[in-house]
GROMACS .gro file of C-alpha atoms in nm:
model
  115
    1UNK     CA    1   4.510  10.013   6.316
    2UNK     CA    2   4.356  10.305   6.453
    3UNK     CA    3   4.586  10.248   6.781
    4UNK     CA    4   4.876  10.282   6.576
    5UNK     CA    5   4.764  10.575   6.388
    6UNK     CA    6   4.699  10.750   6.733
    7UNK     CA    7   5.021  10.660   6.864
    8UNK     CA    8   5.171  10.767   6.560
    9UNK     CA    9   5.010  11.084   6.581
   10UNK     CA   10   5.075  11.121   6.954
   11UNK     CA   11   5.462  11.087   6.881
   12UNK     CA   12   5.461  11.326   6.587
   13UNK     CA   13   5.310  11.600   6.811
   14UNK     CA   14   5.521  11.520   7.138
   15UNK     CA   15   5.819  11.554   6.845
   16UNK     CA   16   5.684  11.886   6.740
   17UNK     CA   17   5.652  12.035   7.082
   18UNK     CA   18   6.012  11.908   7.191
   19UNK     CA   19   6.181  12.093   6.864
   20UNK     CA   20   5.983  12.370   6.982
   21UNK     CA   21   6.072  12.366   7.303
   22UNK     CA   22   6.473  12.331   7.247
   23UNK     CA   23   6.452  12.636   6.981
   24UNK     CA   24   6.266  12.857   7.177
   25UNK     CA   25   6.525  12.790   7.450
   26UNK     CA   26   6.766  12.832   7.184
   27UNK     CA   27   6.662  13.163   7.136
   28UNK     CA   28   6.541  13.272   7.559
   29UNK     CA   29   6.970  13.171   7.633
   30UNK     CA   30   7.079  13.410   7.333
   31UNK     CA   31   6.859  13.712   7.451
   32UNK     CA   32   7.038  13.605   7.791
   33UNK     CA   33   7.352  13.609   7.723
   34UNK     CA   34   7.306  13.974   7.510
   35UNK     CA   35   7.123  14.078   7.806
   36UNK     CA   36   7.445  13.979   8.021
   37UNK     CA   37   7.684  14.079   7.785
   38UNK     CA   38   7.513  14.443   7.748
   39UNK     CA   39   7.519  14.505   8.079
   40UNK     CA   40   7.850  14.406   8.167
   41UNK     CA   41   7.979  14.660   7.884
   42UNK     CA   42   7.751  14.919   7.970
   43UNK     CA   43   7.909  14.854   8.304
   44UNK     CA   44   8.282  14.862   8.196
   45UNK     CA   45   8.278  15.195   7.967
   46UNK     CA   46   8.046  15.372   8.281
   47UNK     CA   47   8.358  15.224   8.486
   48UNK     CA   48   8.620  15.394   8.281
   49UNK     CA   49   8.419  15.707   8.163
   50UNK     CA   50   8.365  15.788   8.544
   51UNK     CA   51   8.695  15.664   8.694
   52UNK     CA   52   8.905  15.838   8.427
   53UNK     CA   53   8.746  16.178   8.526
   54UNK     CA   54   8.772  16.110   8.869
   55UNK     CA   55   9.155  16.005   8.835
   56UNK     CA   56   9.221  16.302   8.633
   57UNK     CA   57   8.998  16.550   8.920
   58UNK     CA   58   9.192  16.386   9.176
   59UNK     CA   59   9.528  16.425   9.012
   60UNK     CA   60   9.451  16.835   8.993
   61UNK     CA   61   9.318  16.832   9.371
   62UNK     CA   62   9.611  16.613   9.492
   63UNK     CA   63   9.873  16.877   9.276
   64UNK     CA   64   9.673  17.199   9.432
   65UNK     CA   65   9.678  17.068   9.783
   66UNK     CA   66  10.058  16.986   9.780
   67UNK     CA   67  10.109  17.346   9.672
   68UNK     CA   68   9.895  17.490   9.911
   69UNK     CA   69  10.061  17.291  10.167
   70UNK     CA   70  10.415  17.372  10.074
   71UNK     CA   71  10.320  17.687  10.073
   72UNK     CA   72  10.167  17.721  10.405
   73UNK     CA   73  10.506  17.513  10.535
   74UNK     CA   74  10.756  17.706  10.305
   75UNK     CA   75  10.874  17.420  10.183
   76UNK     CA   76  10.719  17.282   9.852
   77UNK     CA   77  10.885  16.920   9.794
   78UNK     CA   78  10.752  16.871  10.202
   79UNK     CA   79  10.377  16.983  10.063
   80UNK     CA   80  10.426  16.687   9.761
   81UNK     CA   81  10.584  16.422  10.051
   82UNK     CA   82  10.270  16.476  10.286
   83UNK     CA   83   9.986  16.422   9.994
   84UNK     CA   84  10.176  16.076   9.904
   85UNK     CA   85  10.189  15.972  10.232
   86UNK     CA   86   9.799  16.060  10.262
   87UNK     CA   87   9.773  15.839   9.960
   88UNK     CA   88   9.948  15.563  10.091
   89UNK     CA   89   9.770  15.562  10.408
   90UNK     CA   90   9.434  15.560  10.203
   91UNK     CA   91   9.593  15.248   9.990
   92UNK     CA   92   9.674  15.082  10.279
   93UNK     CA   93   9.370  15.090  10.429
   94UNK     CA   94   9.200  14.995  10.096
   95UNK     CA   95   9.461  14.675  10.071
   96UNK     CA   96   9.363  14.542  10.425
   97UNK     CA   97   8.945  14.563  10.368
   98UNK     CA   98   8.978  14.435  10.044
   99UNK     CA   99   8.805  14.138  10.114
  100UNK     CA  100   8.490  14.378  10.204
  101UNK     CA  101   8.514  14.490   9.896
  102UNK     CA  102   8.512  14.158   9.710
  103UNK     CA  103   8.182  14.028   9.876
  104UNK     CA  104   8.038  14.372   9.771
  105UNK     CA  105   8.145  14.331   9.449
  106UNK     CA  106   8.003  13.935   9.422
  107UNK     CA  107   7.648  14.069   9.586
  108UNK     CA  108   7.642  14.322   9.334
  109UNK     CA  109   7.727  14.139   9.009
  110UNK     CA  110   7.511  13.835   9.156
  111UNK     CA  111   7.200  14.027   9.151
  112UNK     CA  112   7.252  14.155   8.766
  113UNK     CA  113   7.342  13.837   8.663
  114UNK     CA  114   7.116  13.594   8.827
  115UNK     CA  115   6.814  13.861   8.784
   0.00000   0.00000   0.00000
């Protein structure tokens, strides 16, 4: 009988250990995905905090340099033509090493998320 008792006993504890085991895991993947979901908002509202001041700084820069250069030419609507063309030139040039920026992008959120 004592063999069964130990047995019994031996089961009971590797039982124990394995309910342990699974909540505790339970528990390590929530804190994960918090963790994960935490950063990815801090992430976002830095993203629009920062990129809605810079839109709106480069909104006042792109209206004071297409004054300044219509002035200069004596001809305002030719200062506002020139700073769009500048922009398109820069979001052209943006649109063909986009795929530079993806991989940068993939590094970047890989090492958060598999950290």
């Amino acid at each position: 009988m004592s063999i069964l008792e130990s047995l019994n006993d031996n089961t009971a504890k590797a039982s124990d250990v394995g309910e342990k085991f699974i909540k505790t895991s339970h528990q390590y993947y929530k804190l994960k995905i918090f963790q994960q979901l935490t950063i990815s908002l801090s992430l976002m509202t830095k993203v629009f905090v920062i990129g809605g001041f810079f839109i709106i700084g480069l909104m006042f820069l792109s209206i004071a340099s297409a004054i300044a250069i219509g002035n200069a030419l004596n001809n305002l609507p030719l200062g506002y033509v020139i700073v769009g063309v500048v922009f398109l030139i820069i979001a052209f040039v943006i649109h063909y090493k986009r795929d530079f920026i993806d991989r940068r992008v993939i590094q970047e959120i890989s090492k958060k998320f598999f950290n």
